Tab-separated table of C-alpha atoms in Angstrom:
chain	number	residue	atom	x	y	z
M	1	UNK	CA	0.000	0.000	0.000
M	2	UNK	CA	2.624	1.933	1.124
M	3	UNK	CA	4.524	2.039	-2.667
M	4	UNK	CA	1.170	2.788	-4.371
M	5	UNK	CA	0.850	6.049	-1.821
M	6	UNK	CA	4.327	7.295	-3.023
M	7	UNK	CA	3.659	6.863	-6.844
M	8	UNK	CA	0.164	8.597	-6.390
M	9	UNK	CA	2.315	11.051	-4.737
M	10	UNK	CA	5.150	11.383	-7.250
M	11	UNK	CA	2.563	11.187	-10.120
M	12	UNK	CA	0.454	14.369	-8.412
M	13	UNK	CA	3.581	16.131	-8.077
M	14	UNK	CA	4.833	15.462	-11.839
M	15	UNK	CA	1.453	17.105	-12.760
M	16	UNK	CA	1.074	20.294	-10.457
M	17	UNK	CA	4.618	21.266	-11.491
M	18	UNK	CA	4.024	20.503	-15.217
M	19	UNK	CA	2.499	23.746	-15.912
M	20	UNK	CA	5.367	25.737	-14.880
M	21	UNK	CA	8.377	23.594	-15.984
M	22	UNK	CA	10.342	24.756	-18.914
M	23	UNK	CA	9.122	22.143	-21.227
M	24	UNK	CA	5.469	23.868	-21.551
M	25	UNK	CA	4.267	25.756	-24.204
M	26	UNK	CA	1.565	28.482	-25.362
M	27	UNK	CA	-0.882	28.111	-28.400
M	28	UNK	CA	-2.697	30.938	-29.420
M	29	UNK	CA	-5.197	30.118	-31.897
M	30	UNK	CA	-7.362	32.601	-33.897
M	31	UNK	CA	-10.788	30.926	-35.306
M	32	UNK	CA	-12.836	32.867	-38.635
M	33	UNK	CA	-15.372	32.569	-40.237
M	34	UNK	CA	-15.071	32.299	-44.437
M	35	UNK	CA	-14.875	36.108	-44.901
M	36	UNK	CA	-12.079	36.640	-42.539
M	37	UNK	CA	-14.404	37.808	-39.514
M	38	UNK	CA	-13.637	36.472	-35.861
M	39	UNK	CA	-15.698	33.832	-34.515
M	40	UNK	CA	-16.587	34.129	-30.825
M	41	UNK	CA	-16.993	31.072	-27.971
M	42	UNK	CA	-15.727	28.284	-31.024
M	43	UNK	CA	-14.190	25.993	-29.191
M	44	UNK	CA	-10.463	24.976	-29.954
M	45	UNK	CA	-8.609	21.790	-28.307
M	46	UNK	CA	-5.539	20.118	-28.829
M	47	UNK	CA	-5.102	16.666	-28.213
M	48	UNK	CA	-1.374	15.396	-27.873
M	49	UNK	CA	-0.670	11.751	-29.589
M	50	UNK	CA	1.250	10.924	-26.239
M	51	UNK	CA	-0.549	9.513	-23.505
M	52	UNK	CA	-1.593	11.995	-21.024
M	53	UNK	CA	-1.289	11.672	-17.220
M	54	UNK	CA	-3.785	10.431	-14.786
M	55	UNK	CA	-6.198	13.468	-13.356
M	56	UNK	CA	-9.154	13.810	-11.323
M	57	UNK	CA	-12.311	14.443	-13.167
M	58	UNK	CA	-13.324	17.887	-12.468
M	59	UNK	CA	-16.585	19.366	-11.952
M	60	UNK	CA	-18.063	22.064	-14.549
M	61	UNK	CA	-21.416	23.595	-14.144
M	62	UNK	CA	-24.105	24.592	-16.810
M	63	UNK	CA	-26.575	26.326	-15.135
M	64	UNK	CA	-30.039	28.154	-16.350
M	65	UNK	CA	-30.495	31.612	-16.121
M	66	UNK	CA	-34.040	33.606	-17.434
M	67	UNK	CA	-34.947	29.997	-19.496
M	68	UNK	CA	-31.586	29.907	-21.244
M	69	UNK	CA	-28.701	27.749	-20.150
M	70	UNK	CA	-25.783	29.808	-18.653
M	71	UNK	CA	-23.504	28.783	-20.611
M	72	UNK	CA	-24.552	27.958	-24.196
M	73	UNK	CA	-21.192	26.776	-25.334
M	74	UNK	CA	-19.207	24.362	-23.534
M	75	UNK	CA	-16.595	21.750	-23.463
M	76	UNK	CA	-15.066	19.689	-21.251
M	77	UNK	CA	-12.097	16.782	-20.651
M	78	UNK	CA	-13.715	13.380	-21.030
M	79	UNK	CA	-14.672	12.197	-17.613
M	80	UNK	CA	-15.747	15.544	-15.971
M	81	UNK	CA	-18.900	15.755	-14.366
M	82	UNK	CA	-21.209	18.953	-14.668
M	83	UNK	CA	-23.771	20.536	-12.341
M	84	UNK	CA	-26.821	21.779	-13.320
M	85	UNK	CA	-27.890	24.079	-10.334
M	86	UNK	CA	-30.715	26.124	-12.193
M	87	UNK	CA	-30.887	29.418	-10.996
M	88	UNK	CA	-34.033	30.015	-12.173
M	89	UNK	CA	-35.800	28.178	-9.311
M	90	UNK	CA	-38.600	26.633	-11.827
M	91	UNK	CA	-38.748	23.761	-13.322
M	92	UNK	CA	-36.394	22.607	-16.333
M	93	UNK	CA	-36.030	19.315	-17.573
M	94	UNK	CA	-32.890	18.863	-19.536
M	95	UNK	CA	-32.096	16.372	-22.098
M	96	UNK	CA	-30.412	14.914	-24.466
M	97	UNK	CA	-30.601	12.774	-27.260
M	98	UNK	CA	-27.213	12.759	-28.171
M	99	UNK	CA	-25.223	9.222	-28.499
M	100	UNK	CA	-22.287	10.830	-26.231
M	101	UNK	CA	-24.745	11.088	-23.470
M	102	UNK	CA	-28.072	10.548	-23.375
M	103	UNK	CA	-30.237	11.970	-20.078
M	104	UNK	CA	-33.230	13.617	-19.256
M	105	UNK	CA	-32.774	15.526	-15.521
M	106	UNK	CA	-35.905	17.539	-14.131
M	107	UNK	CA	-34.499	20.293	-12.301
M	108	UNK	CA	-37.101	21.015	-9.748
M	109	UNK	CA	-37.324	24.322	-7.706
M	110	UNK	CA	-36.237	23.214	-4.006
M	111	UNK	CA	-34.482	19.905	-5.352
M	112	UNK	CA	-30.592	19.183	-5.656
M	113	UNK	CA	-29.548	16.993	-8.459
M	114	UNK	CA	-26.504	15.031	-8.361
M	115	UNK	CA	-23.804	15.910	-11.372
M	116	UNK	CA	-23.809	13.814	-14.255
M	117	UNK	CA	-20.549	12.550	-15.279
M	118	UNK	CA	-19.507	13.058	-19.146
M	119	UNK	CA	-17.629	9.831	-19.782
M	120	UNK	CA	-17.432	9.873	-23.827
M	121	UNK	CA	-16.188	11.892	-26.086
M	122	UNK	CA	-18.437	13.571	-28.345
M	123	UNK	CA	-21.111	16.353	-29.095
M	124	UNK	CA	-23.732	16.815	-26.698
M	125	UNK	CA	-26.834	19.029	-27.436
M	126	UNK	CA	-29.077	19.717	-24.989
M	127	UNK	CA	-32.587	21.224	-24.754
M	128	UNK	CA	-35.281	21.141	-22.224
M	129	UNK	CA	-38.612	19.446	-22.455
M	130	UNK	CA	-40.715	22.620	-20.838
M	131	UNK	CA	-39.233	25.555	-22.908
M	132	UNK	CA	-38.663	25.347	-26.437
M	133	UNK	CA	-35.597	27.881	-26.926
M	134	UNK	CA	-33.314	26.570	-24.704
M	135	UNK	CA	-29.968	25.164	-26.504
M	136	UNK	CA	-27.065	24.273	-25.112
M	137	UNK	CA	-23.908	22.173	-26.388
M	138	UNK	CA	-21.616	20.313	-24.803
M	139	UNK	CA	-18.038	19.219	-26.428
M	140	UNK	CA	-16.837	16.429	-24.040
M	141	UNK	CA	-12.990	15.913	-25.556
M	142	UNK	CA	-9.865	13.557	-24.696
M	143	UNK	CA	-7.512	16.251	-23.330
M	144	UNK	CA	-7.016	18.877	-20.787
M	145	UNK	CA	-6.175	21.473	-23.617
M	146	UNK	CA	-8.985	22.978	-24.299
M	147	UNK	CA	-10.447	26.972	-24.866
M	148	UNK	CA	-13.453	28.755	-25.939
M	149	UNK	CA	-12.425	31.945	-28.618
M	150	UNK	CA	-13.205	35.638	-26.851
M	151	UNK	CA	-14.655	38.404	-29.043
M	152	UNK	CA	-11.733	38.449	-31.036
M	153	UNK	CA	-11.697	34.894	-32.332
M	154	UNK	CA	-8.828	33.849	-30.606
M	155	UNK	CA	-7.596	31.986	-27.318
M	156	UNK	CA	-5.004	30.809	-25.429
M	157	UNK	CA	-3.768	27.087	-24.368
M	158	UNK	CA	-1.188	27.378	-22.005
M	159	UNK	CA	1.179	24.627	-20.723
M	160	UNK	CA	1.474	22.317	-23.198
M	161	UNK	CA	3.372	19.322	-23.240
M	162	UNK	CA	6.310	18.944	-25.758
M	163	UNK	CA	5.099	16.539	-28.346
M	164	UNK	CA	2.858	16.317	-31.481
M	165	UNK	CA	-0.753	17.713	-30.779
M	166	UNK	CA	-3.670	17.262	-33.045
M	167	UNK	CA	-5.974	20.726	-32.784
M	168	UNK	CA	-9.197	20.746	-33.599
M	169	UNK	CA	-12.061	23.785	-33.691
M	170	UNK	CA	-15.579	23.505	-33.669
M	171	UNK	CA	-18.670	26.182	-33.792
M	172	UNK	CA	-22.452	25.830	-33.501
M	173	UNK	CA	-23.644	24.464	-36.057
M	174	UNK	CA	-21.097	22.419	-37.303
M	175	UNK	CA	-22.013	18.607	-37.369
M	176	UNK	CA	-18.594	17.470	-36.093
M	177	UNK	CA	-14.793	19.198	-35.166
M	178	UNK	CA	-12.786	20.355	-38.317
M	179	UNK	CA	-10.224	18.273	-39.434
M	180	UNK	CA	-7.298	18.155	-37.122
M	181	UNK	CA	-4.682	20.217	-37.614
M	182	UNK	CA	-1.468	18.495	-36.563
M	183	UNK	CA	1.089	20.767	-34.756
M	184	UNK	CA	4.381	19.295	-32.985
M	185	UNK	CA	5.064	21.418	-29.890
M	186	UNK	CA	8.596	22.081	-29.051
M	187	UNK	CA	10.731	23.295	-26.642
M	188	UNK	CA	12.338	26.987	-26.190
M	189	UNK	CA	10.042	28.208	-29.160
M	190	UNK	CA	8.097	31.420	-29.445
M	191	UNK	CA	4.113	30.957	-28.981
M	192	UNK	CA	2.516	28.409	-31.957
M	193	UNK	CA	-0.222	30.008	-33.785
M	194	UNK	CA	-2.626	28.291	-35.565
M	195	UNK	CA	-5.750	29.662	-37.805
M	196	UNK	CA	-8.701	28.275	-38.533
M	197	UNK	CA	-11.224	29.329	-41.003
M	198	UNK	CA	-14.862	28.177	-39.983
M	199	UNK	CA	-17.998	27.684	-42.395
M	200	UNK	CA	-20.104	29.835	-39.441
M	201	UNK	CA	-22.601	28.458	-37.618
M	202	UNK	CA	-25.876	29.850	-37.288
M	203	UNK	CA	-27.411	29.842	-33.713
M	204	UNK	CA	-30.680	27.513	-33.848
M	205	UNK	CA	-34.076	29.136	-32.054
M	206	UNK	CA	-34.811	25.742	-30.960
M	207	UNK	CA	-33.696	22.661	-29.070
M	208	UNK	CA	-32.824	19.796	-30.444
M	209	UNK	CA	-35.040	17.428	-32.462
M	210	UNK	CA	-36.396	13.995	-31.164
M	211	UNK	CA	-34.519	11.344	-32.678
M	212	UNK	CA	-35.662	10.600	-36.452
M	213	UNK	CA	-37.595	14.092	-36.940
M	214	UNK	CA	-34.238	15.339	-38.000
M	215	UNK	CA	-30.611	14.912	-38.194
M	216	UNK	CA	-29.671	18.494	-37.645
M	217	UNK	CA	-28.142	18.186	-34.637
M	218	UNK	CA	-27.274	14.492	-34.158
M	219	UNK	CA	-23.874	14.735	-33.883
T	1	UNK	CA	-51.248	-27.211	1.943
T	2	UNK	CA	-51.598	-23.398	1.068
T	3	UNK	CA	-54.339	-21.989	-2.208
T	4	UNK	CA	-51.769	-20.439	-4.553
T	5	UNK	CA	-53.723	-18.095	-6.726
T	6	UNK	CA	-53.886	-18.630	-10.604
T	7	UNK	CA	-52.272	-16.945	-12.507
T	8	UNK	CA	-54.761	-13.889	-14.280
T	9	UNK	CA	-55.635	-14.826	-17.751
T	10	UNK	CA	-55.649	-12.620	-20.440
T	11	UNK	CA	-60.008	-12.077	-20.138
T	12	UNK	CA	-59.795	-12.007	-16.077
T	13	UNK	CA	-56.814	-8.910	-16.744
T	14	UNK	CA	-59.457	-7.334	-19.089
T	15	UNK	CA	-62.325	-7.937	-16.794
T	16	UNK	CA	-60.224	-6.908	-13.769
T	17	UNK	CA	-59.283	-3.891	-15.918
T	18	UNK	CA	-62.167	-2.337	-17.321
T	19	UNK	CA	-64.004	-2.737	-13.740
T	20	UNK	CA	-61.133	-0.606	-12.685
T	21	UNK	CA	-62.120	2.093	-15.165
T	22	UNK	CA	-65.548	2.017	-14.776
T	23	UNK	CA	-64.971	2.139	-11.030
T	24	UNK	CA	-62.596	5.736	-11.501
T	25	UNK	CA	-66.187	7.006	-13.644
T	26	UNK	CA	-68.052	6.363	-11.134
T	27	UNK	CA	-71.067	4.797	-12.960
T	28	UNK	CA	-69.880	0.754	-13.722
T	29	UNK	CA	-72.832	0.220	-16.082
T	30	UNK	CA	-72.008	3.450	-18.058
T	31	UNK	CA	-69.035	4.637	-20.108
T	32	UNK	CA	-66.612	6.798	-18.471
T	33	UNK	CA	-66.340	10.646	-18.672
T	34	UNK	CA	-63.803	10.394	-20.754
T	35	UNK	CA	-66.183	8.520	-23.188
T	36	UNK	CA	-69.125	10.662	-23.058
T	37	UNK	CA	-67.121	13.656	-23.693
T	38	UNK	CA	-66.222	12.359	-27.596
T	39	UNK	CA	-62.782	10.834	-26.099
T	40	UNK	CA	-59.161	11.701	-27.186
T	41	UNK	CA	-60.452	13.130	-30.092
T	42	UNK	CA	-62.631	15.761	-28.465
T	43	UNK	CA	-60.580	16.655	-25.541
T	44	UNK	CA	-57.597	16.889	-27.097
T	45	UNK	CA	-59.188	19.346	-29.465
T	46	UNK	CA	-60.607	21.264	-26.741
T	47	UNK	CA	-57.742	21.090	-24.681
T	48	UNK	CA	-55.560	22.724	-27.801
T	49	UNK	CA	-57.782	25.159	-28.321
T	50	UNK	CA	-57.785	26.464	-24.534
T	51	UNK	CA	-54.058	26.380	-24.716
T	52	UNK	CA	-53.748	28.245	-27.795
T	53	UNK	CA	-55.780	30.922	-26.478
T	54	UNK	CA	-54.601	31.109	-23.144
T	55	UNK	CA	-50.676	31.845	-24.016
T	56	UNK	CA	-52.145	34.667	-26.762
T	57	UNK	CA	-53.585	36.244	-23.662
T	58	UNK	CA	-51.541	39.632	-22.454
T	59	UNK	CA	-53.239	38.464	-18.804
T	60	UNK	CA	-53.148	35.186	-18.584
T	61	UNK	CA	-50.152	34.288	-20.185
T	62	UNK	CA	-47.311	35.346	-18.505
T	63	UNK	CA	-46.385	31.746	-16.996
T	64	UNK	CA	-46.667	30.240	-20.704
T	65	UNK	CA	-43.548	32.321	-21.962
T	66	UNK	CA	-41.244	30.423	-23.777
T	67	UNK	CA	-43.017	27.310	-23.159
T	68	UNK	CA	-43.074	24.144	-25.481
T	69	UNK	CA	-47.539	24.791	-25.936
T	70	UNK	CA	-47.716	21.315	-27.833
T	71	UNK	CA	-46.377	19.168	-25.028
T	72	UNK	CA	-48.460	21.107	-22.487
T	73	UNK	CA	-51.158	19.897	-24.510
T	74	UNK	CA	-50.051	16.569	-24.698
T	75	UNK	CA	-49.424	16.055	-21.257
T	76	UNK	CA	-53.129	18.104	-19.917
T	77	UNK	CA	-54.752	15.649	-22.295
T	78	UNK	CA	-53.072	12.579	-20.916
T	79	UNK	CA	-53.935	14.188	-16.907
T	80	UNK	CA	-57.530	14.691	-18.372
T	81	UNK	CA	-57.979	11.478	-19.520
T	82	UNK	CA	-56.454	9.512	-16.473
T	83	UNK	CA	-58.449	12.325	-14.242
T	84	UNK	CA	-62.004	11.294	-15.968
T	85	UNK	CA	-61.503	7.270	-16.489
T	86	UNK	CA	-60.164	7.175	-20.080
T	87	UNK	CA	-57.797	4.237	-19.265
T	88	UNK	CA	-54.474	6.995	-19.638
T	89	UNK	CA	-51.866	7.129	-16.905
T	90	UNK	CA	-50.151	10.100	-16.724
T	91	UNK	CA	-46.724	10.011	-16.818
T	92	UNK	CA	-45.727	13.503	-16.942
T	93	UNK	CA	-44.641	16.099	-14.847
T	94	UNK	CA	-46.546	16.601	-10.795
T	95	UNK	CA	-48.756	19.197	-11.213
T	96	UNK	CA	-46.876	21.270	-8.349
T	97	UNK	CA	-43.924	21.230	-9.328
T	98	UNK	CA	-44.650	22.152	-13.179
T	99	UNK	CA	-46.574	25.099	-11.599
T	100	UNK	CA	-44.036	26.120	-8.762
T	101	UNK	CA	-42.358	29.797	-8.456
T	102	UNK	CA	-44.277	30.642	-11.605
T	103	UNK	CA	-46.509	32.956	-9.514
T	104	UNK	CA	-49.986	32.347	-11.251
T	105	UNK	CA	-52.588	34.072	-9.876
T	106	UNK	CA	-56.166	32.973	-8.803
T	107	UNK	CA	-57.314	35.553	-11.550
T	108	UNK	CA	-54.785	33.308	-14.358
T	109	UNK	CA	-56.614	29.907	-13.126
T	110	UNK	CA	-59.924	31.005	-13.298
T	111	UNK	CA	-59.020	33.093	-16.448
T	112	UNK	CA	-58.005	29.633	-17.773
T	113	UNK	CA	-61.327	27.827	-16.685
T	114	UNK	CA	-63.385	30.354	-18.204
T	115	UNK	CA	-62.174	29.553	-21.169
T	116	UNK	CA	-62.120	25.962	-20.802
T	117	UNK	CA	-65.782	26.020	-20.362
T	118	UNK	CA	-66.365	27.961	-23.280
T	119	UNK	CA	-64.375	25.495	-25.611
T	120	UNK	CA	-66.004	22.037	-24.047
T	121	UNK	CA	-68.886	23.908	-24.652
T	122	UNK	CA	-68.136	24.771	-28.457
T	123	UNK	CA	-66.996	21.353	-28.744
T	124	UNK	CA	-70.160	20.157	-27.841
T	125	UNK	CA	-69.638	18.872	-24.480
T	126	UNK	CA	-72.971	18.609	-22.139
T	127	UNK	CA	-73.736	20.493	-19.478
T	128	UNK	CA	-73.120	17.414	-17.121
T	129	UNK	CA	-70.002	16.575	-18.042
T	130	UNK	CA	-68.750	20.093	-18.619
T	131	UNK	CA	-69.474	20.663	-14.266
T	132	UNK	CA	-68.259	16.990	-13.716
T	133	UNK	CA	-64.604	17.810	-15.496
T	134	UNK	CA	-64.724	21.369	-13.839
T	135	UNK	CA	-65.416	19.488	-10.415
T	136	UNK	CA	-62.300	17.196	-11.155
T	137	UNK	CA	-59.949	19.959	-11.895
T	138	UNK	CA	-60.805	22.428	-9.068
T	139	UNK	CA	-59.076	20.579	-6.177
T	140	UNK	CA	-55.546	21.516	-8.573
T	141	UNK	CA	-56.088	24.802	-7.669
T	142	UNK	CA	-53.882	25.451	-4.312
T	143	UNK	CA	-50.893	23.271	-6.851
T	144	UNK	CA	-50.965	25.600	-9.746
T	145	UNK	CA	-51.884	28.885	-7.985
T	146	UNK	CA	-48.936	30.664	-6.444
T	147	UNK	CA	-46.790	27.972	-5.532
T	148	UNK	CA	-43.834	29.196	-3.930
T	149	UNK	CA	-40.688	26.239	-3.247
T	150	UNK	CA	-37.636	27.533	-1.863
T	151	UNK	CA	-33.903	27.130	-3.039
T	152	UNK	CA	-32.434	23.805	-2.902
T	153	UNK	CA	-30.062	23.512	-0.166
T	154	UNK	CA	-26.416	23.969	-1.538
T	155	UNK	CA	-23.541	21.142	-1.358
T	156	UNK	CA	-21.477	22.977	-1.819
């Protein structure tokens, strides 16, 4: 017991310092649409060939604010459970239809619901049953290097590991990720850059669409 | 040694099953209210009507906003018909908590009923069974009407 202790041990420390040992690197990566404008919250995420060290799943929350969920874009390292605390105090019932994660959870006011754990990769869109305009996505990938664009169509991945990445970018809309992009990361160089150039996504009014009605959003 | 009972057959189930129903009517010789209002046919066409006009209302539809108006209907028909013997069992949402922190007001209910009435009515529902489904759906009242649930308590 005692052994396995220690390598737990050794194996936390090898990741806390990882960020800030020499060997890390930046990405900045600018997403557009076709005509050159910036696309904002596309998600970016670069997944290293190399097998990546044990973590903890985290916990992310989604949460619904005026009968919208708060927020609409999100993505999250494979395993990683999410909250759905509903602010708004009536009821929501969330769902999805989506083969990365299918659920329905009825957030009732004065009720608690435990998280539910994201344990495949893949696209999850979510809607809820009581209010028709609610849309929310989910991108559950295999790494820890992940980002959502700002107003200016670009973002930052700190801390990467030395080694060959495949980056992907996705925005609403889009069926699946673009193609990856494969970028080796090395040691002692100035930030990477990367651009993408996005077919844009148009936001839908709607949640998604019962199996079969439609394949618009059955990622 | 100990009577084991049979196993139901396929008739006694129906038997056992339609006494059941007539027994939620209220009447076992006659049809349920269900029936005698024209059946899913009639009350779901009342019930979509009401709906419809309720959540065009400036006063009455302020809880409605946003909301998904065809599964409301689907799921008030379904309550209906399990309320009134039709054989349905309702599998949707309790009425509370559907209704809870949405602050409808006694006004909004009866604003709702009003127009209820007028559609079974217009849909050629009788008199009788028009107070009979009224008398059903007034104990809802205190669950829709200004049902206030507090925050969950945080884990965290």
């Amino acid at each position: 017991m005692r052994w396995a202790a220690t390598a737990w041990a050794a194996v936390s420390i090898a990741a806390t310092t990882m960020p800030i040992c020499a060997a890390a690197a930046t990405l900045r990566i600018r997403v557009l649409d076709l005509a050159g404008r910036p696309l904002k919250d596309a998600v970016v995420y670069a997944v290293p060939d190399s097998p990546l060290p044990y973590t903890k799943p985290r916990t992310a929350i989604i949460d619904q604010v005026h009968r919208q969920f708060a927020p609409q874009v999100n993505v999250v390292q494979v395993g990683t459970y999410v909250d759905f605390p509903n602010s708004d105090n009536i009821l929501h019932s969330v769902y999805s239809f989506s083969p990365a994660k299918t659920f329905v959870l009825r957030l009732y006011a004065g009720r608690d619901e435990p998280p539910i754990q994201f344990d495949k990769p893949g696209i999850v869109v979510m809607g809820c049953q009581i209010h028709d305009n609610m849309i929310a996505w989910l991108l559950v990938v295999k790494t820890p290097y992940f980002g959502k664009t700002g107003a200016d169509g670009s973002v930052v991945l700190r801390h990467l590991r030395v080694g060959d990445y495949r980056v992907h970018a996705w925005d609403v809309g889009m069926r699946k990720a673009s193609a990856p992009r494969n970028l080796p990361i090395v040691a002692g160089a100035p930030p990477h850059q990367i651009t993408f150039r996005l077919k844009a996504g148009r936001m839908p009014q709607h949640g998604p669409t019962m199996p079969g009605m439609s394949a618009h959003h059955r990622m | 040694m100990p009577i084991r009972p049979r196993p139901m057959t396929g008739l006694r189930v129906l038997t056992a099953v339609s006494m059941l129903a007539a027994s939620v009517s209220g009447a076992s010789a006659h049809p349920s209210l269900y029936a005698q209002m024209g059946g899913t046919k009639v009350v779901a066409a009342f019930v979509s009507v009401t709906i419809d006009q309720v959540a065009a209302d400036p006063k009455l539809n302020q809880s409605f906003r946003d909301v998904n108006l065809g599964r409301v209907k689907r799921e008030l028909t379904s309550y209906i018909c399990q309320l009134t013997g039709g054989g349905c069992k309702y599998t949707g949402i309790p009425i509370r908590a559907v209704h809870a922190n949405l602050g409808i007001t006694q006004a909004q209910f009866f604003g709702l009923v009003q127009i209820l009435r007028r559609q079974m009515r217009l849909h050629h529902v009788s008199l009788r069974d028009r107070n009979q489904l009224l008398a059903l759906l007034a104990p809802l009242e205190p669950d829709v009407v200004d049902v206030k649930v507090g925050p969950p308590p945080r884990k965290h």
